[in-house]
Backbone as a printed PyTorch tensor [residue, N CA C, xyz], in Angstrom:
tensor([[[-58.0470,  59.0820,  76.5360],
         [-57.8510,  60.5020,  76.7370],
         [-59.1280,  61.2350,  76.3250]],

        [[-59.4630,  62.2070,  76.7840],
         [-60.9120,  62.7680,  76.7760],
         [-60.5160,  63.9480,  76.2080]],

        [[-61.3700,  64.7770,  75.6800],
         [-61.0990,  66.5220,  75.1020],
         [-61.9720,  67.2800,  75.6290]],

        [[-61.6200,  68.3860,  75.9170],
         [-62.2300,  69.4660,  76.0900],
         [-63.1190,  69.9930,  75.5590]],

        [[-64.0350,  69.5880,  76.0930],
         [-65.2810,  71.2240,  75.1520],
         [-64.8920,  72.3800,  74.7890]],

        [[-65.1200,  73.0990,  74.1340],
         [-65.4080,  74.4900,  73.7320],
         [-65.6000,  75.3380,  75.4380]],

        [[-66.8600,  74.9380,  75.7900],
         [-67.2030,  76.0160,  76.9120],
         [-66.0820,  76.0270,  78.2580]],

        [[-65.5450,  74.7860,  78.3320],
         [-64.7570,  73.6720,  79.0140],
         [-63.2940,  74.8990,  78.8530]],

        [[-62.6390,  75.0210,  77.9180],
         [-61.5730,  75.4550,  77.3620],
         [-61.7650,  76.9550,  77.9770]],

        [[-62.9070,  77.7030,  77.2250],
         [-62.9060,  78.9920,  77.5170],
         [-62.9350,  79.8110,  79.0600]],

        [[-63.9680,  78.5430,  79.9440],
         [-63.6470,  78.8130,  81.2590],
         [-62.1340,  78.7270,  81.3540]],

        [[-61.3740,  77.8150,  81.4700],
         [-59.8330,  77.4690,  81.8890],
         [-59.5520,  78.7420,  81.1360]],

        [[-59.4720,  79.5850,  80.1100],
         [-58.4410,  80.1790,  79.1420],
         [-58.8170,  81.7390,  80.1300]],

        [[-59.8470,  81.7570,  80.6660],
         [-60.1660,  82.9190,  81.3300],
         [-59.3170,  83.3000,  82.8890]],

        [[-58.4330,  84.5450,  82.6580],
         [-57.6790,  84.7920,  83.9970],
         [-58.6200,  85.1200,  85.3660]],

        [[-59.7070,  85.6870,  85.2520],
         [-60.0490,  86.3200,  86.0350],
         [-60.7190,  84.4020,  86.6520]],

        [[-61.2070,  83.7390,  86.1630],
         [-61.5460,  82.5880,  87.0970],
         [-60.9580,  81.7680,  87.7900]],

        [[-61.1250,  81.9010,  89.2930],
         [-60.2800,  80.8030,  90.2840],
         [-60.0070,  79.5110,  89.6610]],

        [[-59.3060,  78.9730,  90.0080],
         [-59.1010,  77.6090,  89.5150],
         [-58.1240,  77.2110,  90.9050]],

        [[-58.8220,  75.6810,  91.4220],
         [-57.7810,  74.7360,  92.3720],
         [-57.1850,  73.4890,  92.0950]],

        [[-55.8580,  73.3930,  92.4360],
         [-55.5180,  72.1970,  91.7420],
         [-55.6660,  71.0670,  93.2110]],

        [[-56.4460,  69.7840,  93.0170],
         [-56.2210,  68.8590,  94.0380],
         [-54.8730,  67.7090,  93.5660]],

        [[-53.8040,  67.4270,  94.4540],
         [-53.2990,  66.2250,  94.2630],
         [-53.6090,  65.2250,  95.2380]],

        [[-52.4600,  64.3210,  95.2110],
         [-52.6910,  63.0480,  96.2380],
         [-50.4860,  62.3370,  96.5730]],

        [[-50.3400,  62.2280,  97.5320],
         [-49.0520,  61.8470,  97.6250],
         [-49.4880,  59.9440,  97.6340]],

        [[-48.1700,  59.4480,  97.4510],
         [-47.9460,  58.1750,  97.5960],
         [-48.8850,  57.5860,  98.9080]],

        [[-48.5310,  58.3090,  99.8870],
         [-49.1390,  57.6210, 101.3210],
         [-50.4080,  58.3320, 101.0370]],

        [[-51.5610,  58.8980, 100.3340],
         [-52.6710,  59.2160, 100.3230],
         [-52.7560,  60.8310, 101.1880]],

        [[-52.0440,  61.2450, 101.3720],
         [-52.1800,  62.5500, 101.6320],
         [-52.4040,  63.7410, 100.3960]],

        [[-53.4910,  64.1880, 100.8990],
         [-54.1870,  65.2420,  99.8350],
         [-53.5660,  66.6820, 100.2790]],

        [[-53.4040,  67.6390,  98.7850],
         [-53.6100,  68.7250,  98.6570],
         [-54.0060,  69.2570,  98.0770]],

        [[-54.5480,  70.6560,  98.3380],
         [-55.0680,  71.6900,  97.2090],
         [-54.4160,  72.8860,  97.1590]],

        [[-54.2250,  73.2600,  95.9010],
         [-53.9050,  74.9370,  96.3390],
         [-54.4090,  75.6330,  94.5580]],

        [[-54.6220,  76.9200,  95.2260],
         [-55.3170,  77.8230,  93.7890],
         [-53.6820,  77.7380,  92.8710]],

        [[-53.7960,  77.2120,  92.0220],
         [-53.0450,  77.9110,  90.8800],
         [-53.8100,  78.9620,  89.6610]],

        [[-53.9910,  80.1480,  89.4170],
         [-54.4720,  80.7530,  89.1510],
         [-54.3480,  81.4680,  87.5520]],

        [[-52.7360,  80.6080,  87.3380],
         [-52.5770,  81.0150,  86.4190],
         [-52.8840,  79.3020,  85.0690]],

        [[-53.2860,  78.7020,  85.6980],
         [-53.8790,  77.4100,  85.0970],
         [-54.3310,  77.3790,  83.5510]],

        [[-54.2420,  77.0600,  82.5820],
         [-54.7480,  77.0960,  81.3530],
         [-54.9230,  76.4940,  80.4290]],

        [[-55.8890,  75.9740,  79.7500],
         [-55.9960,  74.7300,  78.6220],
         [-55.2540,  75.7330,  77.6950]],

        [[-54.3620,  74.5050,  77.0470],
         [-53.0830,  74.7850,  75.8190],
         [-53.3580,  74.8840,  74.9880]],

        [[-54.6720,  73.6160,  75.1260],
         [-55.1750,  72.9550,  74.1140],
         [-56.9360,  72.2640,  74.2810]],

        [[-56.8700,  71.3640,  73.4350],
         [-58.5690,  70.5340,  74.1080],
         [-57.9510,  69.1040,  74.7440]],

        [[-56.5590,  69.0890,  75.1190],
         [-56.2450,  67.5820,  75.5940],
         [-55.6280,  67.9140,  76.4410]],

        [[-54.9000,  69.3380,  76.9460],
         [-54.2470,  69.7800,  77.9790],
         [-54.1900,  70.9310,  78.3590]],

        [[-53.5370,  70.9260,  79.5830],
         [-53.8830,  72.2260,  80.7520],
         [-52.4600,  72.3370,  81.4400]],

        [[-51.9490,  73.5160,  81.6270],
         [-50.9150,  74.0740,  82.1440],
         [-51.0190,  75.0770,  83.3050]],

        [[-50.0890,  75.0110,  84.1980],
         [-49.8690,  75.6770,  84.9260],
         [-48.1780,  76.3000,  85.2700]],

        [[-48.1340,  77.8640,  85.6910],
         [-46.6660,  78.1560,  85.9710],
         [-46.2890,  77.6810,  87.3350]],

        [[-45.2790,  77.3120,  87.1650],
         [-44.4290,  77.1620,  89.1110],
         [-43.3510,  78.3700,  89.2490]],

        [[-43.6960,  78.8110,  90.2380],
         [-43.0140,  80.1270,  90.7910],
         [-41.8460,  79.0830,  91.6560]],

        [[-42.0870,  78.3670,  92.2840],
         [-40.8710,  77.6540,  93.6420],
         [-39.8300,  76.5990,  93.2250]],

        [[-40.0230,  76.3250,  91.8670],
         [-39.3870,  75.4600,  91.6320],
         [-38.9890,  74.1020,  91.8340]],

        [[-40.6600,  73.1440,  91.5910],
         [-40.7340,  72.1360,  91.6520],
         [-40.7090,  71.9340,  93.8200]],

        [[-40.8250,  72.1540,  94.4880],
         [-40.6090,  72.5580,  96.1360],
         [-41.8090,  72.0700,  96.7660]],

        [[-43.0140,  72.4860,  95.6140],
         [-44.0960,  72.7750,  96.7160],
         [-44.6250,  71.1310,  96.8060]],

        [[-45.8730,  70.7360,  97.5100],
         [-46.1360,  69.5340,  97.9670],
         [-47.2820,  68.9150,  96.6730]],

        [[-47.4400,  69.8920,  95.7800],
         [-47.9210,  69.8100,  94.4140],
         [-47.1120,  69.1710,  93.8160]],

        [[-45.8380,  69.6000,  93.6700],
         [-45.1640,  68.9860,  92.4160],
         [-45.0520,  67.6950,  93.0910]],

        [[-44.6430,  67.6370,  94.2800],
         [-43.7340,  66.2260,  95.0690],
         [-45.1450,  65.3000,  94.7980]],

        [[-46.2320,  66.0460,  95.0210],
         [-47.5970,  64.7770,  94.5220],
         [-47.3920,  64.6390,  93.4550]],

        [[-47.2280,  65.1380,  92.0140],
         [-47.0240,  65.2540,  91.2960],
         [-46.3030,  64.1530,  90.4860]],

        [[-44.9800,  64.5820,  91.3850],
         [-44.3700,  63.3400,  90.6890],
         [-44.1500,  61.8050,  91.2060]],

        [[-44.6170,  62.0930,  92.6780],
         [-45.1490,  60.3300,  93.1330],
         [-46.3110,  59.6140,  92.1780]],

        [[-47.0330,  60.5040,  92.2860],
         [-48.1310,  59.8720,  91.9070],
         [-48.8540,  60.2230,  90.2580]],

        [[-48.6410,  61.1560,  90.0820],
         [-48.9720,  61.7990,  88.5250],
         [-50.4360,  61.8900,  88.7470]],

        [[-51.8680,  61.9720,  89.8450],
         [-52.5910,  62.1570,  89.7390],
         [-53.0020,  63.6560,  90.1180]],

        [[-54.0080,  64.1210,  89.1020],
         [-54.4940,  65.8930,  89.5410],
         [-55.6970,  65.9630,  89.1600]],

        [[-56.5320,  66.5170,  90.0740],
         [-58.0880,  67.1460,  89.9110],
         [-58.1960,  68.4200,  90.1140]],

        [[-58.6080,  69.2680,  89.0030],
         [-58.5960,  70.6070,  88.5820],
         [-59.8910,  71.6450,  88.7750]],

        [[-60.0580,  72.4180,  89.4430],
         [-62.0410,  72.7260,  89.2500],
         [-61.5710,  74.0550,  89.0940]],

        [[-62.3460,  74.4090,  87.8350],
         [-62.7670,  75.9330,  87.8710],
         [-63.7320,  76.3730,  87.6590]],

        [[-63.9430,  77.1560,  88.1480],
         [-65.4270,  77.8980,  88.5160],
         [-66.0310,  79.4960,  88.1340]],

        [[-66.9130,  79.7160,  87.6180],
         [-67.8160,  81.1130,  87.6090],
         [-68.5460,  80.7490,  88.4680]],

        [[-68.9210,  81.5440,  89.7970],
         [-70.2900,  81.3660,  90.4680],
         [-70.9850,  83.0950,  90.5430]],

        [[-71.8500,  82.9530,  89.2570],
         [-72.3120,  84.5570,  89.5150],
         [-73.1870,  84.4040,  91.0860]],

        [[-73.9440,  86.0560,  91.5560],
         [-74.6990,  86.2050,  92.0180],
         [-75.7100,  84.7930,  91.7630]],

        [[-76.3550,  85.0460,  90.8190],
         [-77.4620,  83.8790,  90.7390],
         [-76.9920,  82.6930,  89.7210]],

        [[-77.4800,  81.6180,  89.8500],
         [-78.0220,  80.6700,  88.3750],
         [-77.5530,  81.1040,  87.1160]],

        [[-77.4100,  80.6170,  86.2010],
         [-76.5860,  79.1660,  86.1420],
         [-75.0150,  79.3720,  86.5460]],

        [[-74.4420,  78.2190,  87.2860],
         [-73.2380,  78.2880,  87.7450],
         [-72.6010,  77.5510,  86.5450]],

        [[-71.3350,  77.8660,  86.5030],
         [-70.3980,  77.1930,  85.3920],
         [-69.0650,  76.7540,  86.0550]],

        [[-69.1730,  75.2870,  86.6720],
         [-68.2750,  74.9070,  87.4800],
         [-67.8870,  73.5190,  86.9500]],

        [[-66.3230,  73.5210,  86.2810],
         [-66.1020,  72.2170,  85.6680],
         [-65.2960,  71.5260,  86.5360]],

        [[-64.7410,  70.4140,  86.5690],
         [-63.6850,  69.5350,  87.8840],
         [-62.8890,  68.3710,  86.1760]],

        [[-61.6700,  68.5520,  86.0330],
         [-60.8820,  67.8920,  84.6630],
         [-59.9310,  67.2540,  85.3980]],

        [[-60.0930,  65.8770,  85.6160],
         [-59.0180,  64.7960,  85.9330],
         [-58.3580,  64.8240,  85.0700]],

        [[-56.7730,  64.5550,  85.5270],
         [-55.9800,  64.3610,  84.7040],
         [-54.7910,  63.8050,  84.7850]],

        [[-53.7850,  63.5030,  84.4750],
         [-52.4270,  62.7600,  84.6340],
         [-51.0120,  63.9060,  84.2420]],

        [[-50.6800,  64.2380,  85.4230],
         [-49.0180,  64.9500,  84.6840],
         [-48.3230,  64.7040,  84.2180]],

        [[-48.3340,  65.4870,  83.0070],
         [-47.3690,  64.8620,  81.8190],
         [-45.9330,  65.2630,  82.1000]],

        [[-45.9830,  66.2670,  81.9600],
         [-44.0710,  66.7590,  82.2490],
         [-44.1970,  68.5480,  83.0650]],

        [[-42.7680,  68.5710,  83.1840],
         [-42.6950,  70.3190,  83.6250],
         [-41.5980,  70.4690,  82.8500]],

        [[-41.5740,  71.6270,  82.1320],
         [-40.8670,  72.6570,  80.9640],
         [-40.3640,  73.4700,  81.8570]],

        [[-39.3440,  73.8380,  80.9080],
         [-38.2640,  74.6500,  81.8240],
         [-37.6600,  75.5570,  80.2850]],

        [[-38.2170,  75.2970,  79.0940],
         [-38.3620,  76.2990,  78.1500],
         [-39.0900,  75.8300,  76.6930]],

        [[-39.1570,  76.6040,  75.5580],
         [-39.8290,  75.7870,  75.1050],
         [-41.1480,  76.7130,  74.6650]],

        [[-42.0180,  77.2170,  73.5450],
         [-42.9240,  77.8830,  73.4740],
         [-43.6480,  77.9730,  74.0990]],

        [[-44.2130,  76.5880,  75.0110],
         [-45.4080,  76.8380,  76.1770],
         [-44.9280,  77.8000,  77.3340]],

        [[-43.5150,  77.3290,  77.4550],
         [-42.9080,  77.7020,  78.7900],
         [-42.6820,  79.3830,  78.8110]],

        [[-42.3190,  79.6910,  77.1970],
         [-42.1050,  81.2900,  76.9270],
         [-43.1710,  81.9820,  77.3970]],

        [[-44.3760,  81.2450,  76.8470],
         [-45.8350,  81.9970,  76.6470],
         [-45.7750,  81.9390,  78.0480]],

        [[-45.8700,  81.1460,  78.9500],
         [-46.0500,  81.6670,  80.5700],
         [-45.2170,  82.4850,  81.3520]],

        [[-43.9190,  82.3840,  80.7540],
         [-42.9090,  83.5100,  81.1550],
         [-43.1440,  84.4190,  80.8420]],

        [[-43.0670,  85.3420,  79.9680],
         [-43.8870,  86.8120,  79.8470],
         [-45.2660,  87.1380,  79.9840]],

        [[-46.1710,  86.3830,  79.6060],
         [-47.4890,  86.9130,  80.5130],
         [-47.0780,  87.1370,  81.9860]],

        [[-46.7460,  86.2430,  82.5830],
         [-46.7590,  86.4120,  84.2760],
         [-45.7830,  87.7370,  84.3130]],

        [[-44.8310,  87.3920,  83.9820],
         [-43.8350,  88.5460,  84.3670],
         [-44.4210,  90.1880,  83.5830]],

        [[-45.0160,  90.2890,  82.4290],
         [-45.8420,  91.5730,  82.4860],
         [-46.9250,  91.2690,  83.0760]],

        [[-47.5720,  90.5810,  83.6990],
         [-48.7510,  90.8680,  84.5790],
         [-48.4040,  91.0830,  85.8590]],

        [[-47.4730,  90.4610,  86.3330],
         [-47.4870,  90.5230,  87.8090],
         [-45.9070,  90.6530,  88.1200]],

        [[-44.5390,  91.2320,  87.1360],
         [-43.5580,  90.9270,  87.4490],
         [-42.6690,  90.0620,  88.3470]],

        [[-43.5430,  88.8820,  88.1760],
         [-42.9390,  87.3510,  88.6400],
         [-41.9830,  86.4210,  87.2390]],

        [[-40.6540,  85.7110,  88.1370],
         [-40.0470,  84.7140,  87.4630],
         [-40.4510,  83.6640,  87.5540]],

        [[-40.9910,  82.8510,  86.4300],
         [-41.4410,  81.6200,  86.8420],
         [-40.3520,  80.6520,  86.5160]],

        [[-39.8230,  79.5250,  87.7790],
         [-39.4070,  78.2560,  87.3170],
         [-39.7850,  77.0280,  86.0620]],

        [[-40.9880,  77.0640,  85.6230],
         [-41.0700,  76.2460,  84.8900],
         [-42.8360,  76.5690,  84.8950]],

        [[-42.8040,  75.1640,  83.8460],
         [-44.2980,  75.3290,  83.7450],
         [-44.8060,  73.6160,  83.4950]],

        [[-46.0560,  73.3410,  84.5950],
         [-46.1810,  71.7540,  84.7020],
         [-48.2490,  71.8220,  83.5850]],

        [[-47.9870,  70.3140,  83.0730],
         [-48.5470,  70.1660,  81.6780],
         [-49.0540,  68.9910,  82.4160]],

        [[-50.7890,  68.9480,  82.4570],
         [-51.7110,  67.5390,  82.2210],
         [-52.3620,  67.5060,  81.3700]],

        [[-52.7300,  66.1430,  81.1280],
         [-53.0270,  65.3090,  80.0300],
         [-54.5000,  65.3180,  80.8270]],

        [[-55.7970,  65.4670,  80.0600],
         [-56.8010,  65.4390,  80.2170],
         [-57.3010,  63.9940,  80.3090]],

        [[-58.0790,  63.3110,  81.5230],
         [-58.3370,  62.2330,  81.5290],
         [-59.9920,  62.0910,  81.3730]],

        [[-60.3250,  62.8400,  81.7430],
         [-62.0990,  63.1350,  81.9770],
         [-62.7520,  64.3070,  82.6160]],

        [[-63.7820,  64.8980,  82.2860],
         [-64.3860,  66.2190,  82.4940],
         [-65.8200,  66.1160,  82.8800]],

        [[-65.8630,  66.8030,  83.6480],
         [-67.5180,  66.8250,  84.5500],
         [-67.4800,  67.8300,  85.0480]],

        [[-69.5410,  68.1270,  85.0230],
         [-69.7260,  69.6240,  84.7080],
         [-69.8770,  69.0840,  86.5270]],

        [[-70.0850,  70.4440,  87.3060],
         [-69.7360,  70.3500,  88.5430],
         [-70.9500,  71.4120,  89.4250]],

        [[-71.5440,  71.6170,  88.0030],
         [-72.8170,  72.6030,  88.2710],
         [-73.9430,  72.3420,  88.8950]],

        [[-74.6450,  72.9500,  90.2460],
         [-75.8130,  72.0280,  91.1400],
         [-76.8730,  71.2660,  89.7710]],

        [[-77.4920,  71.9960,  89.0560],
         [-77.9330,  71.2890,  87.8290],
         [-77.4370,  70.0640,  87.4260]],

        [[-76.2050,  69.8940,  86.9370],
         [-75.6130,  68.7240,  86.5920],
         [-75.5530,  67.6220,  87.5170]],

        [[-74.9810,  67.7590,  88.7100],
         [-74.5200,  66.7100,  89.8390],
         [-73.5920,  66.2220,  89.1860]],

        [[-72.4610,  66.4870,  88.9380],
         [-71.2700,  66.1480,  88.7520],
         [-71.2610,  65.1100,  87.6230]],

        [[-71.8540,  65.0570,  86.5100],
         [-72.2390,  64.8240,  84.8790],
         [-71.0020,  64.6680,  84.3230]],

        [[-70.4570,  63.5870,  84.1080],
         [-69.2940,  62.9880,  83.0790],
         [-69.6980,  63.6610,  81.8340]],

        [[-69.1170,  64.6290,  81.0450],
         [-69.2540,  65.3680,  79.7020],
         [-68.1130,  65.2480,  78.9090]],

        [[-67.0240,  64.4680,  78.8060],
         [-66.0470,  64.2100,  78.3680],
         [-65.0940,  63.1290,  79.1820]]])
């Protein structure tokens, strides 16, 4: 299991930065989609809310396969870019529970959304994703 950096964490903990989650189904079919509300918990894990309730082709990758690749990104105007990509393994989805609270009222005072639950990976490895770097194993 790998940890999070410091700089690593603070990108993820930041709302205003995109973040995409990639999976993979059993038969090798890929998806991506922005989860936006994405967030390291911790330096060993990262959360996200589900609005659909386990439905979408995320979770169903999810739980075939338990594999997820995460990238979030600052790309100012210019140099230096701050673009990380955090493999990882899905651990579980909460359905209550302090993590699950903390995503239930942020979302719902930010954006008056109910969220179904909230899905939790386990950090497997981290690479900076920055043209500088070339995709640099840093954890």
């Amino acid at each position: 299991m790998a940890k999070l950096p410091p700089e690593v964490i603070a990108l993820f903990q930041d709302p205003a930065v995109p973040k995409m989650v990639a999976t993979v189904s059993r038969d090798g079919e890929l998806n991506v989609t922005p989860k936006t509300s994405m967030t390291a918990v911790d330096d060993e894990t990262l959360a996200f809310a589900d609005l659909y309730g386990r439905t979408t082709r995320t979770f169903k990758n999810l739980q075939e396969t338990g594999k997820v690749a995460i990238v979030a990104m600052k790309v100012p105007v210019a140099p230096p870019f701050t673009t990380f990509q955090v493999k990882g393994t899905f651990q579980e989805y909460l359905t209550s529970g302090p993590v699950f609270e903390q995503f239930a009222g942020a979302l719902k005072a930010a954006m008056g959304v109910v969220i179904s639950g909230v899905g939790t990976v386990k950090v497997d490895a981290v690479f900076s994703q920055a043209p500088q770097d070339k995709g640099k194993q840093i954890a």
